[in-house]
Short mmCIF file of C-alpha atoms in Angstrom, two decimals:
data_model
loop_
_atom_site.label_atom_id
_atom_site.label_comp_id
_atom_site.label_asym_id
_atom_site.label_seq_id
_atom_site.Cartn_x
_atom_site.Cartn_y
_atom_site.Cartn_z
CA MET A 1 -0.04 -0.64 -0.17
CA GLY A 2 1.03 3.62 -0.82
CA ARG A 3 1.35 6.44 1.29
CA ARG A 4 -1.07 7.14 4.00
CA VAL A 5 -1.81 10.58 5.19
CA TYR A 6 -4.20 11.05 7.13
CA LEU A 7 -6.07 15.16 7.43
CA ASP A 8 -9.39 14.44 8.87
CA HIS A 9 -8.62 14.70 12.72
CA ASN A 10 -11.87 17.05 13.27
CA ALA A 11 -13.36 14.04 12.28
CA SER A 12 -11.96 11.86 14.55
CA THR A 13 -8.88 11.02 15.72
CA ALA A 14 -7.33 7.59 16.59
CA VAL A 15 -7.49 6.49 20.26
CA HIS A 16 -3.83 7.09 21.56
CA PRO A 17 -2.02 3.69 22.07
CA ASP A 18 -1.70 4.59 25.54
CA VAL A 19 -5.74 5.33 25.96
CA VAL A 20 -5.63 1.68 24.73
CA ALA A 21 -3.50 0.17 27.34
CA ALA A 22 -5.13 2.40 30.02
CA MET A 23 -9.26 0.46 29.16
CA LEU A 24 -7.99 -2.68 27.74
CA PRO A 25 -7.78 -3.59 32.20
CA TYR A 26 -11.94 -2.41 31.63
CA PHE A 27 -13.13 -4.65 29.57
CA SER A 28 -11.77 -7.80 31.20
CA GLU A 29 -10.68 -7.95 34.75
CA THR A 30 -12.49 -4.44 35.68
CA PHE A 31 -16.07 -5.12 34.06
CA GLY A 32 -18.36 -4.56 36.59
CA ASN A 33 -21.47 -2.43 37.29
CA PRO A 34 -20.40 0.89 38.63
CA SER A 35 -23.68 1.26 40.80
CA SER A 36 -23.19 -1.89 42.14
CA VAL A 37 -21.62 -2.80 45.96
CA HIS A 38 -19.07 -5.40 45.54
CA ALA A 39 -15.52 -5.36 45.42
CA PHE A 40 -16.14 -6.53 41.47
CA GLY A 41 -18.57 -2.58 40.99
CA ARG A 42 -16.24 -0.82 43.55
CA GLU A 43 -13.80 -1.78 41.50
CA ALA A 44 -15.85 0.09 37.94
CA ARG A 45 -16.50 3.06 40.00
CA GLU A 46 -12.88 3.85 41.10
CA GLY A 47 -11.37 3.62 37.69
CA LEU A 48 -15.06 5.54 36.66
CA ASP A 49 -14.41 8.25 39.95
CA THR A 50 -11.11 8.81 39.00
CA ALA A 51 -11.53 9.92 34.95
CA ARG A 52 -14.16 12.13 36.29
CA GLU A 53 -10.77 13.71 38.73
CA ARG A 54 -9.12 13.97 35.83
CA ILE A 55 -11.51 15.95 34.02
CA ALA A 56 -12.58 17.70 36.09
CA GLY A 57 -8.69 18.67 37.22
CA PHE A 58 -8.04 19.45 33.86
CA LEU A 59 -10.96 22.38 32.81
CA LYS A 60 -9.92 23.49 36.58
CA VAL A 61 -13.99 22.63 38.25
CA ARG A 62 -15.09 20.00 40.48
CA PRO A 63 -15.91 16.45 39.49
CA ASP A 64 -19.27 16.77 40.56
CA GLU A 65 -19.99 19.52 37.96
CA ILE A 66 -18.59 16.53 35.36
CA VAL A 67 -21.28 14.18 33.67
CA PHE A 68 -20.65 11.65 30.91
CA THR A 69 -22.78 10.87 28.10
CA SER A 70 -21.95 9.25 24.40
CA GLY A 71 -21.03 11.97 22.24
CA GLY A 72 -20.85 15.35 21.59
CA THR A 73 -24.24 15.05 19.67
CA GLU A 74 -26.22 13.37 23.53
CA SER A 75 -23.31 16.22 25.35
CA ASP A 76 -25.35 18.69 22.88
CA ASN A 77 -28.75 17.55 23.39
CA PHE A 78 -28.05 17.11 27.06
CA GLY A 79 -27.25 20.46 28.11
CA ILE A 80 -29.85 22.14 24.73
CA LYS A 81 -32.71 20.78 26.48
CA GLY A 82 -32.38 20.05 29.86
CA LEU A 83 -31.15 23.70 30.13
CA ALA A 84 -34.83 24.10 28.12
CA ALA A 85 -36.97 21.40 30.18
CA ALA A 86 -35.77 23.38 33.68
CA ARG A 87 -38.11 26.58 32.06
CA GLY A 88 -40.36 24.30 29.91
CA ARG A 89 -40.71 28.03 27.76
CA GLY A 90 -38.20 30.86 27.25
CA HIS A 91 -36.01 32.19 23.88
CA ILE A 92 -32.48 30.82 23.30
CA ILE A 93 -29.94 32.89 21.29
CA THR A 94 -27.74 30.79 19.21
CA SER A 95 -25.70 31.69 15.56
CA ARG A 96 -25.82 30.01 12.10
CA ILE A 97 -22.72 27.86 12.18
CA GLU A 98 -23.61 25.47 14.51
CA HIS A 99 -23.25 21.60 14.48
CA HIS A 100 -26.36 19.85 13.62
CA ALA A 101 -26.40 19.26 17.02
CA VAL A 102 -27.17 22.12 18.63
CA LEU A 103 -28.97 23.96 15.21
CA ARG A 104 -31.58 20.88 15.24
CA THR A 105 -32.20 20.13 18.82
CA CYS A 106 -32.69 24.01 18.62
CA GLU A 107 -35.25 23.64 15.81
CA THR A 108 -36.74 21.03 18.09
CA LEU A 109 -37.06 22.93 20.37
CA GLU A 110 -38.63 25.60 18.11
CA THR A 111 -41.46 23.36 17.69
CA GLN A 112 -42.34 22.68 20.89
CA GLY A 113 -43.54 26.08 21.57
CA PHE A 114 -39.85 27.80 22.74
CA ALA A 115 -38.23 30.50 20.68
CA VAL A 116 -34.92 31.40 19.05
CA THR A 117 -32.68 33.30 17.33
CA TYR A 118 -30.02 31.47 14.91
CA VAL A 119 -27.66 35.25 15.14
CA SER A 120 -24.84 35.59 12.47
CA VAL A 121 -21.03 35.28 11.39
CA ASP A 122 -19.44 38.05 9.43
CA ALA A 123 -17.21 36.53 6.87
CA THR A 124 -14.84 35.27 9.16
CA GLY A 125 -16.94 33.43 10.58
CA MET A 126 -17.35 35.92 13.74
CA VAL A 127 -19.99 35.84 15.54
CA ASP A 128 -20.54 39.54 17.19
CA PRO A 129 -21.27 39.50 20.88
CA ASP A 130 -23.60 42.58 20.18
CA GLU A 131 -25.85 40.90 18.34
CA VAL A 132 -26.17 38.53 20.62
CA ARG A 133 -26.85 41.28 22.96
CA ARG A 134 -29.20 42.74 21.02
CA SER A 135 -30.72 40.01 20.58
CA LEU A 136 -31.45 39.88 24.30
CA ARG A 137 -35.05 39.83 24.26
CA PRO A 138 -36.83 39.27 28.42
CA ASP A 139 -37.52 35.68 28.69
CA THR A 140 -34.05 34.93 26.79
CA PHE A 141 -32.61 31.85 29.24
CA ALA A 142 -29.59 30.18 27.62
CA ILE A 143 -27.10 31.55 24.47
CA SER A 144 -25.40 28.64 23.27
CA VAL A 145 -22.36 29.14 20.91
CA MET A 146 -19.88 26.76 20.48
CA HIS A 147 -16.07 27.58 20.86
CA ALA A 148 -14.56 26.67 17.38
CA ASN A 149 -15.97 25.63 14.31
CA SER A 150 -15.56 22.41 13.29
CA GLU A 151 -15.27 23.43 8.85
CA VAL A 152 -13.66 27.09 9.58
CA GLY A 153 -12.08 26.79 12.57
CA THR A 154 -12.83 30.26 13.49
CA LEU A 155 -11.91 30.85 16.82
CA GLN A 156 -15.47 32.36 18.31
CA PRO A 157 -15.39 35.63 21.47
CA VAL A 158 -16.99 32.88 24.16
CA ARG A 159 -15.16 35.93 26.76
CA GLU A 160 -17.49 38.51 25.51
CA ILE A 161 -20.36 36.19 24.89
CA GLY A 162 -20.37 34.47 28.38
CA ALA A 163 -20.12 38.11 30.31
CA ILE A 164 -24.17 38.78 28.33
CA ALA A 165 -24.64 36.17 29.57
CA ARG A 166 -24.08 36.40 32.88
CA GLU A 167 -24.54 40.39 32.69
CA HIS A 168 -27.77 38.63 32.48
CA GLY A 169 -28.59 35.98 33.96
CA ILE A 170 -28.98 33.97 31.49
CA ALA A 171 -27.08 30.46 31.02
CA PHE A 172 -24.09 30.32 28.38
CA HIS A 173 -23.15 26.16 27.12
CA VAL A 174 -20.88 25.70 24.58
CA ASP A 175 -20.22 23.03 22.66
CA ALA A 176 -16.56 22.79 23.14
CA VAL A 177 -15.53 19.24 21.60
CA GLN A 178 -13.51 20.80 18.68
CA THR A 179 -11.21 22.24 21.48
CA PHE A 180 -11.55 20.66 24.25
CA GLY A 181 -7.95 19.15 24.50
CA LYS A 182 -6.80 21.42 22.20
CA VAL A 183 -6.96 25.56 23.13
CA ASP A 184 -7.40 26.77 26.73
CA ILE A 185 -10.39 26.47 28.42
CA ASP A 186 -10.88 28.29 31.77
CA VAL A 187 -14.73 28.04 31.95
CA ASP A 188 -14.58 30.39 35.18
CA ALA A 189 -13.13 33.89 32.58
CA PHE A 190 -15.83 32.34 29.94
CA GLY A 191 -18.59 32.79 32.01
CA ILE A 192 -19.77 29.62 30.36
CA ASP A 193 -22.36 27.80 32.90
CA VAL A 194 -22.55 23.84 30.22
CA LEU A 195 -19.99 22.68 28.41
CA ALA A 196 -19.89 19.62 25.35
CA PHE A 197 -16.63 17.33 24.51
CA SER A 198 -15.22 14.35 23.64
CA GLY A 199 -13.50 11.75 23.48
CA HIS A 200 -12.92 11.24 19.55
CA LYS A 201 -11.41 14.08 18.88
CA ILE A 202 -9.13 14.55 20.66
CA TYR A 203 -7.36 10.55 20.82
CA GLY A 204 -9.80 8.66 23.15
CA PRO A 205 -12.64 6.49 22.02
CA LYS A 206 -15.35 6.65 20.40
CA GLY A 207 -19.50 6.84 21.86
CA VAL A 208 -18.10 8.80 25.45
CA ALA A 209 -18.01 12.18 25.02
CA GLY A 210 -18.69 14.61 28.46
CA ALA A 211 -20.32 17.61 29.65
CA TYR A 212 -19.38 19.98 32.70
CA VAL A 213 -22.47 21.63 33.92
CA ARG A 214 -21.81 24.45 36.39
CA LYS A 215 -23.86 23.62 39.84
CA GLY A 216 -26.73 25.31 40.79
CA THR A 217 -27.25 25.81 37.27
CA LYS A 218 -31.23 24.72 36.48
CA MET A 219 -31.35 22.00 34.80
CA ALA A 220 -33.64 19.37 33.72
CA SER A 221 -32.49 15.91 32.86
CA VAL A 222 -33.53 14.67 29.58
CA GLN A 223 -33.01 11.11 29.96
CA HIS A 224 -34.67 8.99 32.59
CA GLY A 225 -33.90 5.40 34.03
CA GLY A 226 -31.38 4.86 37.27
CA ASP A 227 -29.76 7.17 39.25
CA HIS A 228 -26.35 7.33 37.42
CA GLU A 229 -24.39 10.70 37.16
CA ARG A 230 -26.43 11.95 39.77
CA ARG A 231 -29.68 11.83 38.62
CA ARG A 232 -28.94 14.11 35.43
CA ARG A 233 -28.21 11.29 32.86
CA ALA A 234 -29.59 7.52 33.60
CA GLY A 235 -27.41 4.48 31.85
CA THR A 236 -25.15 2.58 33.08
CA GLU A 237 -21.61 4.45 32.66
CA ASN A 238 -19.15 3.01 29.73
CA VAL A 239 -16.32 2.06 32.10
CA SER A 240 -14.03 1.13 29.41
CA GLY A 241 -14.50 4.28 27.25
CA ILE A 242 -14.39 6.78 30.25
CA VAL A 243 -11.20 5.05 31.90
CA GLY A 244 -10.13 6.41 27.83
CA LEU A 245 -10.94 9.62 28.17
CA GLY A 246 -9.51 10.48 31.53
CA ARG A 247 -5.87 8.97 30.17
CA ALA A 248 -6.28 10.66 27.03
CA VAL A 249 -7.45 13.64 29.22
CA GLU A 250 -4.53 13.91 30.75
CA ILE A 251 -2.18 13.60 27.88
CA ARG A 252 -3.54 16.30 26.31
CA GLN A 253 -3.26 18.21 29.25
CA ARG A 254 1.23 17.25 28.82
CA ASP A 255 0.66 17.91 25.00
CA MET A 256 -1.55 20.60 23.89
CA HIS A 257 0.29 23.33 23.82
CA ALA A 258 3.60 21.99 22.76
CA GLU A 259 1.37 20.30 19.57
CA ALA A 260 -0.79 22.74 18.87
CA SER A 261 2.10 25.35 17.57
CA ARG A 262 4.04 22.08 16.07
CA VAL A 263 0.83 21.77 14.74
CA ALA A 264 -0.42 25.10 13.71
CA ALA A 265 3.72 25.92 11.23
CA LEU A 266 2.58 22.62 9.43
CA ARG A 267 -0.89 23.96 8.60
CA ASP A 268 0.43 27.38 7.31
CA ARG A 269 2.99 24.85 5.77
CA LEU A 270 0.28 23.68 4.13
CA TRP A 271 -1.62 26.70 3.03
CA ALA A 272 1.10 29.02 2.06
CA GLY A 273 1.97 25.24 -0.29
CA ILE A 274 -0.60 25.79 -1.49
CA GLN A 275 -1.06 29.26 -1.99
CA ALA A 276 2.01 28.59 -3.74
CA ARG A 277 1.09 26.61 -7.03
CA VAL A 278 -2.22 26.43 -6.98
CA PRO A 279 -3.90 29.34 -8.85
CA ASP A 280 -7.30 30.62 -7.71
CA VAL A 281 -7.53 29.45 -4.18
CA ARG A 282 -8.99 31.28 -0.93
CA LEU A 283 -8.69 30.19 3.31
CA ASN A 284 -11.41 30.25 4.80
CA GLY A 285 -12.06 30.82 8.38
CA HIS A 286 -10.44 33.54 10.79
CA PRO A 287 -6.77 34.28 9.68
CA THR A 288 -5.43 34.02 12.90
CA GLU A 289 -8.56 33.27 15.58
CA ARG A 290 -9.04 30.00 14.11
CA LEU A 291 -7.92 26.19 15.01
CA PRO A 292 -4.18 25.28 15.24
CA GLY A 293 -4.13 22.33 13.24
CA THR A 294 -7.52 23.74 10.90
CA ALA A 295 -7.26 24.50 7.23
CA ASN A 296 -10.42 25.43 4.65
CA ILE A 297 -9.33 25.50 1.64
CA SER A 298 -11.42 26.51 -1.43
CA TYR A 299 -10.93 25.98 -4.73
CA ARG A 300 -13.07 28.30 -7.24
CA GLY A 301 -15.31 26.62 -10.42
CA VAL A 302 -13.72 23.07 -9.02
CA GLU A 303 -16.57 20.67 -6.93
CA SER A 304 -15.29 19.90 -3.84
CA GLU A 305 -15.55 16.20 -3.78
CA SER A 306 -13.99 15.46 -6.77
CA ILE A 307 -11.28 17.03 -5.32
CA VAL A 308 -11.76 14.30 -1.88
CA LEU A 309 -12.26 11.63 -4.37
CA GLY A 310 -8.70 13.07 -7.20
CA LEU A 311 -6.60 12.96 -2.81
CA ASP A 312 -7.92 9.86 -1.43
CA LEU A 313 -6.99 7.64 -4.20
CA LYS A 314 -3.78 8.97 -3.39
CA GLY A 315 -3.86 7.90 0.46
CA ILE A 316 -5.37 11.49 1.55
CA GLY A 317 -8.31 12.02 3.61
CA VAL A 318 -8.96 14.80 3.72
CA SER A 319 -12.76 16.50 3.81
CA ALA A 320 -15.17 17.70 1.69
CA GLY A 321 -17.32 21.21 2.48
CA SER A 322 -19.93 20.49 -0.06
CA ALA A 323 -21.58 17.73 -0.24
CA CYS A 324 -23.75 16.07 -3.61
CA THR A 325 -25.76 13.83 -2.20
CA SER A 326 -29.15 12.22 -3.74
CA GLY A 327 -28.78 14.98 -6.86
CA SER A 328 -28.46 17.72 -4.99
CA VAL A 329 -25.29 19.62 -3.90
CA GLU A 330 -25.34 21.72 -0.71
CA PRO A 331 -22.48 23.82 -0.32
CA SER A 332 -21.96 23.87 3.15
CA TYR A 333 -23.72 26.12 5.49
CA VAL A 334 -21.55 27.14 7.20
CA LEU A 335 -19.98 29.25 4.77
CA VAL A 336 -23.47 30.31 3.16
CA ALA A 337 -23.28 31.95 6.37
CA MET A 338 -20.01 33.56 6.61
CA GLY A 339 -21.11 35.12 2.89
CA VAL A 340 -19.08 33.42 1.34
CA PRO A 341 -19.67 33.33 -2.25
CA LEU A 342 -21.19 30.00 -4.26
CA GLU A 343 -18.42 29.46 -7.12
CA TRP A 344 -16.24 29.74 -4.30
CA ALA A 345 -18.32 27.66 -1.41
CA MET A 346 -17.95 24.86 -4.64
CA GLY A 347 -14.78 24.04 -3.80
CA ALA A 348 -14.19 24.09 -0.31
CA VAL A 349 -11.44 21.06 1.22
CA ARG A 350 -11.22 21.11 4.74
CA SER A 351 -8.07 19.39 6.24
CA SER A 352 -8.02 19.15 9.82
CA LEU A 353 -4.08 18.50 11.37
CA GLY A 354 -3.13 16.25 14.76
CA ARG A 355 -0.53 14.39 16.40
CA SER A 356 0.50 11.93 14.16
CA THR A 357 0.69 14.67 10.61
CA THR A 358 4.59 15.71 9.82
CA ALA A 359 6.34 18.31 7.43
CA GLU A 360 6.38 15.26 4.93
CA ASP A 361 2.69 14.56 4.62
CA ILE A 362 2.14 18.30 4.77
CA ASP A 363 5.01 18.26 1.01
CA TYR A 364 2.80 15.07 -0.46
CA VAL A 365 0.09 17.26 0.02
CA VAL A 366 0.55 20.33 -1.58
CA GLU A 367 2.31 18.10 -4.58
CA ASN A 368 -0.68 15.56 -5.34
CA VAL A 369 -2.79 19.01 -4.46
CA GLU A 370 -1.42 21.24 -7.99
CA PRO A 371 -2.13 18.46 -10.64
CA ILE A 372 -5.36 17.22 -9.12
CA VAL A 373 -6.77 20.82 -9.18
CA ARG A 374 -5.14 21.65 -12.82
CA LYS A 375 -6.83 18.89 -14.23
CA LEU A 376 -10.11 19.05 -12.89
CA ARG A 377 -10.17 22.51 -14.24
CA SER A 378 -9.00 21.40 -17.81
CA ALA A 379 -11.81 19.48 -18.02
CA MET A 380 -14.33 22.64 -16.84
CA PRO A 381 -16.35 24.18 -19.10
CA VAL A 382 -15.56 27.73 -19.78
CA GLY A 383 -19.16 29.21 -18.60
CA ALA A 384 -18.92 27.18 -14.94
CA ARG A 385 -16.21 29.30 -13.98
CA MET B 1 -13.83 1.85 -2.02
CA ARG B 2 -17.03 2.62 -3.14
CA TYR B 3 -16.59 3.28 -6.75
CA SER B 4 -15.71 0.49 -9.51
CA ALA B 5 -11.81 0.24 -10.42
CA VAL B 6 -12.67 1.18 -14.14
CA LEU B 7 -15.03 4.86 -12.80
CA VAL B 8 -11.68 5.86 -11.10
CA ASP B 9 -9.88 4.67 -13.74
CA HIS B 10 -11.49 7.26 -16.35
CA PHE B 11 -11.51 10.33 -13.41
CA LEU B 12 -7.74 9.93 -12.88
CA HIS B 13 -7.51 9.36 -16.54
CA PRO B 14 -10.92 10.93 -18.71
CA ARG B 15 -10.78 10.13 -22.29
CA ASN B 16 -11.56 13.20 -24.78
CA ALA B 17 -11.79 15.79 -22.36
CA GLY B 18 -11.37 19.50 -24.02
CA LEU B 19 -12.90 21.33 -26.42
CA MET B 20 -13.47 20.90 -30.09
CA ARG B 21 -13.61 22.97 -33.53
CA GLU B 22 -16.64 23.03 -35.84
CA PRO B 23 -18.26 20.12 -34.83
CA ASP B 24 -21.17 19.09 -36.05
CA GLY B 25 -23.24 19.31 -32.58
CA VAL B 26 -23.38 20.10 -29.45
CA GLY B 27 -25.47 19.57 -26.20
CA ALA B 28 -25.17 20.68 -22.27
CA ASP B 29 -27.27 19.39 -19.22
CA GLU B 30 -27.39 20.34 -16.28
CA TYR B 31 -28.88 18.70 -13.01
CA ASP B 32 -31.22 20.75 -11.06
CA GLY B 33 -30.48 21.82 -8.05
CA CYS B 34 -27.04 20.27 -8.09
CA GLY B 35 -24.50 22.06 -9.77
CA ASP B 36 -23.20 19.34 -12.22
CA LEU B 37 -23.01 19.60 -15.54
CA ALA B 38 -21.65 18.42 -18.23
CA ARG B 39 -21.16 19.49 -22.26
CA PHE B 40 -20.67 17.22 -25.51
CA TYR B 41 -19.19 18.18 -28.99
CA LEU B 42 -19.75 15.74 -31.76
CA ARG B 43 -18.08 14.93 -34.87
CA VAL B 44 -19.95 13.17 -37.68
CA ARG B 45 -19.65 11.81 -40.82
CA GLU B 46 -21.87 9.89 -43.05
CA GLY B 47 -24.22 9.76 -40.01
CA LEU B 48 -21.81 7.90 -37.02
CA ILE B 49 -19.87 9.84 -34.30
CA THR B 50 -16.86 10.03 -35.63
CA GLU B 51 -14.83 11.85 -32.48
CA THR B 52 -16.21 13.27 -29.24
CA ARG B 53 -15.33 16.08 -26.31
CA PHE B 54 -16.47 17.34 -23.12
CA GLN B 55 -16.52 19.89 -20.80
CA THR B 56 -17.51 19.19 -17.19
CA TYR B 57 -18.32 20.30 -14.00
CA GLY B 58 -19.29 18.21 -11.07
CA CYS B 59 -18.42 14.95 -8.36
CA GLY B 60 -15.38 12.60 -9.49
CA PRO B 61 -18.45 10.13 -10.50
CA THR B 62 -20.00 12.50 -12.83
CA ILE B 63 -16.34 13.45 -14.49
CA ALA B 64 -16.04 9.75 -14.67
CA ALA B 65 -19.34 9.46 -16.14
CA ALA B 66 -18.65 12.15 -19.37
CA SER B 67 -14.44 10.08 -20.24
CA ALA B 68 -16.79 6.53 -19.93
CA ALA B 69 -19.62 8.37 -22.32
CA SER B 70 -17.14 9.52 -24.65
CA GLU B 71 -15.62 6.50 -25.53
CA LEU B 72 -19.32 4.57 -26.15
CA VAL B 73 -20.53 6.59 -28.70
CA ILE B 74 -17.65 6.45 -30.98
CA GLY B 75 -19.16 4.61 -34.39
CA ARG B 76 -23.23 5.40 -33.56
CA ALA B 77 -25.53 6.77 -35.32
CA VAL B 78 -26.34 9.90 -34.52
CA ALA B 79 -30.07 8.99 -34.01
CA ASP B 80 -29.31 6.11 -32.27
CA LEU B 81 -27.59 8.77 -29.56
CA ALA B 82 -30.57 10.68 -29.67
CA GLY B 83 -32.16 7.53 -27.78
CA LEU B 84 -29.36 6.93 -25.15
CA LYS B 85 -30.21 6.24 -21.53
CA ALA B 86 -28.42 6.87 -18.72
CA ARG B 87 -28.73 3.43 -18.09
CA GLU B 88 -25.97 2.45 -20.39
CA VAL B 89 -23.50 5.23 -19.72
CA GLU B 90 -23.58 3.40 -15.59
CA GLU B 91 -22.74 0.13 -17.60
CA ALA B 92 -19.90 1.95 -18.61
CA LEU B 93 -19.04 2.50 -15.52
CA ASP B 94 -19.44 -0.31 -13.81
CA GLY B 95 -22.00 1.26 -11.59
CA LEU B 96 -22.72 4.07 -9.84
CA PRO B 97 -24.28 3.92 -5.73
CA ASP B 98 -27.32 5.58 -5.25
CA ASP B 99 -27.02 8.25 -4.29
CA ARG B 100 -24.29 9.20 -7.30
CA LYS B 101 -27.13 7.90 -10.03
CA HIS B 102 -27.50 11.55 -11.69
CA ALA B 103 -23.77 11.04 -13.17
CA ALA B 104 -25.08 8.44 -15.84
CA ASP B 105 -28.54 10.81 -16.43
CA VAL B 106 -26.71 14.34 -16.23
CA VAL B 107 -24.23 13.38 -18.43
CA ALA B 108 -26.30 10.86 -20.97
CA GLY B 109 -29.10 14.25 -21.11
CA ALA B 110 -25.77 15.84 -22.17
CA LEU B 111 -25.03 13.11 -25.61
CA ARG B 112 -28.47 13.19 -26.70
CA ALA B 113 -28.93 17.16 -26.67
CA ALA B 114 -25.96 16.70 -28.60
CA ALA B 115 -27.13 14.30 -30.79
CA LEU B 116 -30.16 15.93 -31.45
CA ASP B 117 -28.60 19.18 -32.30
CA ALA B 118 -26.91 17.40 -34.98
CA LEU B 119 -29.64 15.91 -36.01
CA GLY B 120 -30.89 19.69 -36.55
CA ARG B 121 -28.56 21.13 -37.79
CA ASP B 122 -28.22 18.25 -40.52
CA ALA B 123 -31.70 18.39 -41.34
CA ARG B 124 -31.07 22.35 -41.89
CA GLY B 125 -28.68 21.17 -44.05
CA GLY B 126 -25.90 21.70 -42.35
CA THR B 127 -22.68 18.42 -42.95
CA ALA B 128 -23.75 15.76 -39.77
CA GLY B 129 -25.51 13.71 -41.65
CA GLY B 130 -24.57 14.08 -44.48
CA ALA B 131 -21.08 14.23 -46.94
#
């Protein structure tokens, strides 16, 4: 098999070998149900508690403010629906570029009588805190804005938005799935009440995630059953997964800052290389306030999926900004919200780098992008350019 | 890989891509709701296709479908091409996934339009069917 380069870390990551090692005993000898009173259960409980403490320590919060879930999507549902269920009615402010886990949750709440305002973003994909302020209503009970967008990587001014929420006594929910373990999060300084994070974006396993819930935040449970997670989220805990998440967080705490600068330099090398070799390209997202490993690049007049296929055939994994399914091409709603013209939005390709990415990988990608794009452009009708 | 080896080969090495000077027939088709489009140019001698060129904008399967179809039509009668079915284009690619069937549709549509254009020119006294 030829060279393989994975540049889709915003989609998922390989589980760190140390994480796998930490998890393994929890599939066999330490398999008990952490709710059981016997030794088997107590041992599993110990693993659960240690992971909770590690994650709480990383976020500088209390262990009882961490709730484990099955994924980032559940964490967002848990947070937003939980805040809404505790009120029963009222108004939520969110942005147009949230992950579907937030957008569709809010849309569902609209059908149940809640009101939602979707604030816009500027050309760099950033929310304007003043627009959030202007959107406040007397019945606004929650603001939900992501920390960073997965497609373009733009970091949101969560500190400013959090200050607005706090000033008005409104709960602030932040989807931090793309930033947790990658960039600093200070829930106190940012005024965050509920924060969603996930395991498989940070070299942990899939199917495990969590939420931080500030003590005293008014929330109602949306999943009913046993008394797990202090009656906030029913269901036997995914102990092995949670242990893995705990270990992954520990590794991130140690490595994230060094890795962020290394990965940001490689990301800039990718953009510089492509810019130098391929005409008619643009970088989407904020030039500086951006996830260290994310580069969303548009190739004007080329359809992004054909570039993704061309790169896939060279062993390179990236993701397309537009998706062509069942005969309808949808440009990314994020790029549309940013006002990226259609001819550019249709040709957007996201590369997201991570801990395994090397300079050689980047150079290999740059070498391969140029002929693919040139060939695709040469087969294009003039009118489509 | 969700695509056939034939499809991948046509995508990587498209046959007959490009423009044609003074063609005997030109036709294009665009897929509704989808940005995909294809344009075909035909050279016709004595009612038979002797040469074709195409230009396309779309996902990988659309490019591959155009390339495969460009080989498929050589030597065929223009009148026959006017009734080209998408299924035939798809078969030339060894199949398409359900969500990519439109690639064959848009290419077949463009070829039918090019064939009709050639027939029309011929009826008006052009060279498409005669000489």
